[in-house]
CSV table of C-alpha atoms in Angstrom, one decimal:
chain,number,residue,atom,x,y,z
A,1,MET,CA,-0.1,0.0,0.0
A,2,THR,CA,1.3,3.5,-0.9
A,3,ARG,CA,2.2,5.6,2.0
A,4,PRO,CA,0.3,8.9,2.1
A,5,VAL,CA,2.4,12.0,1.4
A,6,ASN,CA,3.1,14.2,4.5
A,7,HIS,CA,2.6,17.8,3.5
A,8,ILE,CA,3.5,19.1,7.0
A,9,PHE,CA,7.0,20.7,7.7
A,10,ARG,CA,7.9,21.0,11.2
A,11,PHE,CA,9.9,23.8,12.8
A,12,LYS,CA,11.0,24.2,16.4
A,13,GLN,CA,8.1,26.4,17.3
A,14,PHE,CA,5.4,26.0,14.6
A,15,ALA,CA,4.4,23.6,11.8
A,16,VAL,CA,3.6,24.6,8.2
A,17,ASP,CA,1.0,22.5,6.2
A,18,GLN,CA,1.9,22.9,2.5
A,19,THR,CA,-1.3,21.3,1.2
A,20,ASP,CA,-2.8,23.1,-1.8
A,21,CYS,CA,0.1,25.4,-2.1
A,22,ALA,CA,2.1,25.7,-5.4
A,23,MET,CA,5.0,27.4,-3.7
A,24,LYS,CA,6.4,24.7,-1.4
A,25,ILE,CA,9.0,25.5,1.3
A,26,SER,CA,12.5,26.0,0.1
A,27,SER,CA,15.9,26.5,1.8
A,28,ASP,CA,16.2,29.9,0.4
A,29,ALA,CA,12.8,30.9,1.7
A,30,THR,CA,13.7,29.8,5.2
A,31,ILE,CA,17.1,31.7,5.0
A,32,PHE,CA,15.1,34.8,3.8
A,33,GLY,CA,12.6,34.5,6.8
A,34,ALA,CA,15.5,34.0,9.3
A,35,TYR,CA,17.6,36.8,7.9
A,36,VAL,CA,15.2,39.8,7.7
A,37,PRO,CA,15.4,41.8,10.8
A,38,THR,CA,12.2,42.5,12.8
A,39,SER,CA,13.6,45.0,15.5
A,40,GLY,CA,11.4,48.0,15.9
A,41,ALA,CA,8.8,47.0,13.5
A,42,LYS,CA,5.3,47.5,14.8
A,43,PHE,CA,3.5,46.8,11.5
A,44,ILE,CA,4.6,44.1,9.2
A,45,LEU,CA,3.2,42.8,5.9
A,46,ASP,CA,3.9,39.6,4.1
A,47,ILE,CA,2.9,39.9,0.3
A,48,GLY,CA,2.1,36.6,-1.4
A,49,THR,CA,2.2,34.6,1.8
A,50,GLY,CA,1.7,31.2,0.2
A,51,THR,CA,1.8,28.7,3.2
A,52,GLY,CA,2.3,31.6,5.6
A,53,LEU,CA,6.0,30.6,6.2
A,54,LEU,CA,7.6,34.0,6.2
A,55,ALA,CA,4.9,35.5,8.4
A,56,LEU,CA,5.3,32.7,10.9
A,57,MET,CA,9.2,33.0,10.9
A,58,LEU,CA,8.9,36.8,11.5
A,59,SER,CA,6.3,36.3,14.2
A,60,GLN,CA,8.6,34.1,16.2
A,61,ARG,CA,11.2,36.9,16.4
A,62,ALA,CA,8.9,39.9,16.5
A,63,GLU,CA,7.7,41.6,19.6
A,64,ALA,CA,4.4,40.2,21.0
A,65,THR,CA,2.7,43.5,20.3
A,66,THR,CA,3.7,43.6,16.6
A,67,ARG,CA,0.8,43.3,14.1
A,68,ILE,CA,1.5,41.0,11.2
A,69,ASP,CA,-0.7,41.0,8.1
A,70,ALA,CA,-0.3,38.5,5.3
A,71,ILE,CA,-2.1,38.5,2.0
A,72,GLU,CA,-2.6,35.8,-0.5
A,73,ILE,CA,-4.6,35.8,-3.8
A,74,ASP,CA,-4.9,32.1,-4.3
A,75,ALA,CA,-7.9,30.6,-2.4
A,76,GLY,CA,-6.4,27.3,-1.6
A,77,ALA,CA,-3.1,28.7,-0.4
A,78,PHE,CA,-5.0,31.3,1.6
A,79,THR,CA,-7.1,28.6,3.4
A,80,THR,CA,-3.8,26.7,4.1
A,81,ALA,CA,-2.0,29.9,5.5
A,82,GLU,CA,-4.9,30.8,7.6
A,83,LYS,CA,-4.9,27.4,9.2
A,84,ASN,CA,-1.2,27.5,9.7
A,85,ALA,CA,-1.5,30.9,11.4
A,86,ARG,CA,-4.4,29.8,13.7
A,87,SER,CA,-2.5,26.6,14.7
A,88,SER,CA,0.6,28.5,15.6
A,89,PRO,CA,1.7,30.1,19.0
A,90,PHE,CA,1.6,33.4,17.2
A,91,ALA,CA,-2.2,33.4,16.2
A,92,ALA,CA,-2.9,36.6,18.1
A,93,MET,CA,-0.4,38.5,16.1
A,94,LEU,CA,-1.3,37.3,12.7
A,95,SER,CA,-4.1,38.1,10.2
A,96,VAL,CA,-4.3,36.5,6.7
A,97,TYR,CA,-6.4,38.0,3.9
A,98,ASN,CA,-7.5,36.5,0.6
A,99,THR,CA,-7.0,39.5,-1.6
A,100,SER,CA,-5.0,40.8,-4.5
A,101,LEU,CA,-1.9,43.0,-3.8
A,102,GLN,CA,-3.5,45.9,-5.8
A,103,ASP,CA,-6.8,45.8,-3.8
A,104,TYR,CA,-5.0,45.6,-0.6
A,105,ALA,CA,-2.6,48.4,-1.4
A,106,SER,CA,-5.5,50.8,-2.2
A,107,ARG,CA,-7.0,50.3,1.3
A,108,ALA,CA,-4.0,49.4,3.5
A,109,PRO,CA,-5.0,50.1,7.1
A,110,VAL,CA,-1.6,51.3,8.2
A,111,ALA,CA,1.9,52.2,6.9
A,112,TYR,CA,4.1,49.3,7.4
A,113,ASP,CA,7.5,49.5,9.0
A,114,LEU,CA,8.5,46.1,7.3
A,115,ILE,CA,7.2,44.7,4.1
A,116,ILE,CA,8.5,41.2,2.9
A,117,CYS,CA,7.9,39.4,-0.3
A,118,ASN,CA,9.2,36.1,-1.9
A,119,PRO,CA,7.6,36.6,-5.3
A,120,PRO,CA,5.9,33.8,-7.1
A,121,PHE,CA,5.9,35.9,-10.2
A,122,PHE,CA,8.4,37.0,-12.8
A,123,GLN,CA,9.1,39.8,-15.2
A,124,SER,CA,7.3,39.1,-18.6
A,125,ASP,CA,10.6,39.6,-20.4
A,126,LEU,CA,12.3,36.9,-18.4
A,127,VAL,CA,9.5,34.4,-18.4
A,128,THR,CA,11.0,32.4,-21.5
A,129,THR,CA,14.4,32.2,-19.9
A,130,ILE,CA,13.4,31.0,-16.4
A,131,SER,CA,12.0,27.6,-15.8
A,132,LYS,CA,8.7,27.6,-13.8
A,133,SER,CA,5.3,25.7,-13.5
A,134,ALA,CA,2.4,26.7,-15.4
A,135,HIS,CA,0.7,27.8,-12.2
A,136,LEU,CA,3.4,30.2,-11.5
A,137,ALA,CA,3.5,31.6,-15.1
A,138,ARG,CA,-0.2,32.2,-14.7
A,139,HIS,CA,0.4,34.7,-11.9
A,140,ALA,CA,2.9,36.6,-14.1
A,141,HIS,CA,0.5,37.2,-16.9
A,142,VAL,CA,-3.1,36.8,-15.8
A,143,ASP,CA,-2.9,38.3,-12.4
A,144,GLY,CA,-0.6,41.2,-13.7
A,145,LEU,CA,1.8,40.9,-10.7
A,146,ASN,CA,5.0,42.1,-12.3
A,147,PHE,CA,7.7,44.0,-10.8
A,148,THR,CA,6.4,47.4,-11.6
A,149,THR,CA,2.9,46.6,-9.9
A,150,LEU,CA,4.8,45.4,-6.8
A,151,ILE,CA,7.1,48.4,-6.6
A,152,ASN,CA,4.1,50.8,-6.9
A,153,CYS,CA,2.0,49.0,-4.3
A,154,VAL,CA,5.0,48.8,-1.9
A,155,LYS,CA,5.5,52.5,-2.2
A,156,LEU,CA,1.8,53.1,-1.2
A,157,MET,CA,2.2,51.1,2.0
A,158,LEU,CA,5.7,51.5,3.2
A,159,ALA,CA,6.3,53.8,6.2
A,160,ALA,CA,8.7,56.8,5.7
A,161,HIS,CA,11.6,55.0,7.4
A,162,GLY,CA,10.4,51.5,6.6
A,163,ARG,CA,12.2,48.7,4.7
A,164,PHE,CA,10.9,46.4,2.0
A,165,TRP,CA,12.7,43.1,1.8
A,166,VAL,CA,12.5,40.9,-1.3
A,167,LEU,CA,14.0,37.5,-2.4
A,168,LEU,CA,14.8,37.2,-6.1
A,169,PRO,CA,17.0,35.1,-8.5
A,170,ALA,CA,20.3,37.1,-9.0
A,171,ARG,CA,19.5,38.1,-12.6
A,172,GLU,CA,16.0,39.3,-11.6
A,173,ALA,CA,17.4,41.2,-8.7
A,174,GLU,CA,19.3,43.5,-11.1
A,175,VAL,CA,16.1,44.1,-13.2
A,176,PHE,CA,14.1,44.9,-10.0
A,177,ARG,CA,16.8,47.3,-8.7
A,178,GLY,CA,16.7,49.4,-11.9
A,179,LEU,CA,12.9,49.6,-12.0
A,180,ALA,CA,12.8,50.4,-8.3
A,181,SER,CA,15.3,53.2,-8.5
A,182,GLN,CA,13.3,54.7,-11.3
A,183,ALA,CA,10.3,54.6,-9.2
A,184,GLY,CA,11.9,56.2,-6.1
A,185,LEU,CA,12.6,52.9,-4.2
A,186,TYR,CA,16.2,52.5,-3.4
A,187,GLU,CA,18.2,49.4,-2.6
A,188,ARG,CA,20.0,49.8,0.8
A,189,GLU,CA,21.1,46.3,1.7
A,190,ARG,CA,21.9,43.1,-0.2
A,191,LEU,CA,22.8,39.6,0.9
A,192,ASN,CA,24.0,37.5,-2.0
A,193,LEU,CA,23.4,33.7,-1.6
A,194,CYS,CA,25.7,31.3,-3.2
A,195,HIS,CA,25.8,27.4,-3.0
A,196,LYS,CA,29.5,27.5,-1.9
A,197,SER,CA,32.0,30.2,-1.3
A,198,THR,CA,33.4,29.5,-4.8
A,199,SER,CA,30.1,29.7,-6.5
A,200,VAL,CA,28.6,32.6,-8.3
A,201,PRO,CA,25.7,34.0,-6.3
A,202,ASN,CA,22.3,32.7,-7.6
A,203,ARG,CA,19.9,34.5,-5.2
A,204,ALA,CA,19.7,38.0,-3.7
A,205,ILE,CA,18.0,39.1,-0.5
A,206,ALA,CA,17.6,42.9,-0.8
A,207,ALA,CA,16.1,45.7,1.4
A,208,TYR,CA,14.6,48.8,-0.2
A,209,ALA,CA,13.8,52.1,1.3
A,210,LEU,CA,12.1,55.4,0.2
A,211,GLU,CA,15.4,57.3,0.9
A,212,ALA,CA,18.5,56.9,-1.2
A,213,GLY,CA,21.8,56.0,0.7
A,214,ASP,CA,24.8,53.7,0.7
A,215,LEU,CA,24.3,50.1,-0.3
A,216,VAL,CA,25.7,47.5,2.1
A,217,THR,CA,26.4,44.2,0.5
A,218,THR,CA,27.3,40.9,2.1
A,219,GLN,CA,27.4,37.2,1.1
A,220,LEU,CA,26.3,33.9,2.5
A,221,ALA,CA,27.6,30.5,1.3
A,222,ARG,CA,25.0,27.7,2.0
A,223,TYR,CA,27.4,24.8,2.0
A,224,GLN,CA,31.0,23.9,2.7
A,225,ALA,CA,33.3,22.1,0.3
A,226,ASP,CA,32.2,18.8,1.9
A,227,ASN,CA,28.5,19.6,1.3
A,228,ASN,CA,27.6,20.1,4.9
A,229,PRO,CA,25.9,23.5,5.8
A,230,THR,CA,28.3,26.3,6.6
A,231,ASP,CA,28.5,27.5,10.2
A,232,ALA,CA,26.9,30.8,9.2
A,233,MET,CA,24.0,29.1,7.8
A,234,ARG,CA,23.5,26.8,10.7
A,235,LEU,CA,23.8,29.8,13.1
A,236,LEU,CA,21.1,31.7,11.0
A,237,LEU,CA,18.6,28.8,10.9
A,238,ALA,CA,19.2,27.2,14.4
A,239,PRO,CA,16.3,29.1,16.0
A,240,TYR,CA,14.0,27.5,13.5
A,241,MET,CA,15.2,24.1,12.1
A,242,LEU,CA,14.8,20.9,14.1
A,243,HIS,CA,18.1,19.5,12.7
A,244,TYR,CA,20.3,22.5,13.5
C-alpha cells in the first residue's frame, strides 16, 4: 500500500502545512525568513504569503505587540496559510487576507515598517528564460503581478523609514533594482546567496527604502566544500530548524 504524502513541515516552534500550495517551502525561503530583521517593526506585511511561512518566521522573532498581516490571492493557499496561522503560537499577532496586492494596497489600514515578499511571479521579459510551472506563469501574466506593480504597491504602503525586503534570483534582482530606482525605491542592503564560497551568487535578498543611501552588500554560502551546511547558515537557521 502506498504511504500517504506528508505535507507538513515542522519547525521548532510551529508547523507549516503545505497542502494546496504551489509554492512549497525551500531552503532559500527559510534563509530569507531567518535573515530579515524585525527589530522596531510595529506593523509587518507579508505579500503573497503562500503557506504563511515567512509571516510565521517573523512572528517568532517579533515583539508580542507587533501586528503582522499576510495577503494571498490564491484561495487554496489562503485557506492553508490561515490554518497554519491559527495553529501556531503566534495566532494573536497574525491576520491573513484573501485578496490581491492591488486591492489591498488601495485600502491598506496602516503604513508598514516592514514589508516582505518572496515573489511567485516574474518579469514578462524573463519568463521564457526562467523555468517555472504553469501555475506560477499564470500569476505573471493573468494576475498582472509584475515588478512594476509590486514596486508601486509597496510605495503606497511603506512607512517613511520602513524597509521592503525581497528575495529574487540574482538576474532578476538586477532588473528589479533598476525599476525600483526609477520609481523612487532604493536598494540599501543586499545579501548575495551562493551554493558554496567559490560559487557565483544565484539568489539575492535585498532591502529597499524610500530614501537613497549607501548600499551595504554581504554574502552567505549555504554549504562547505564537503556539502555540509556552513557555520553561518547553521547559526542563522538554528532558532527554526529541528536538525540544526
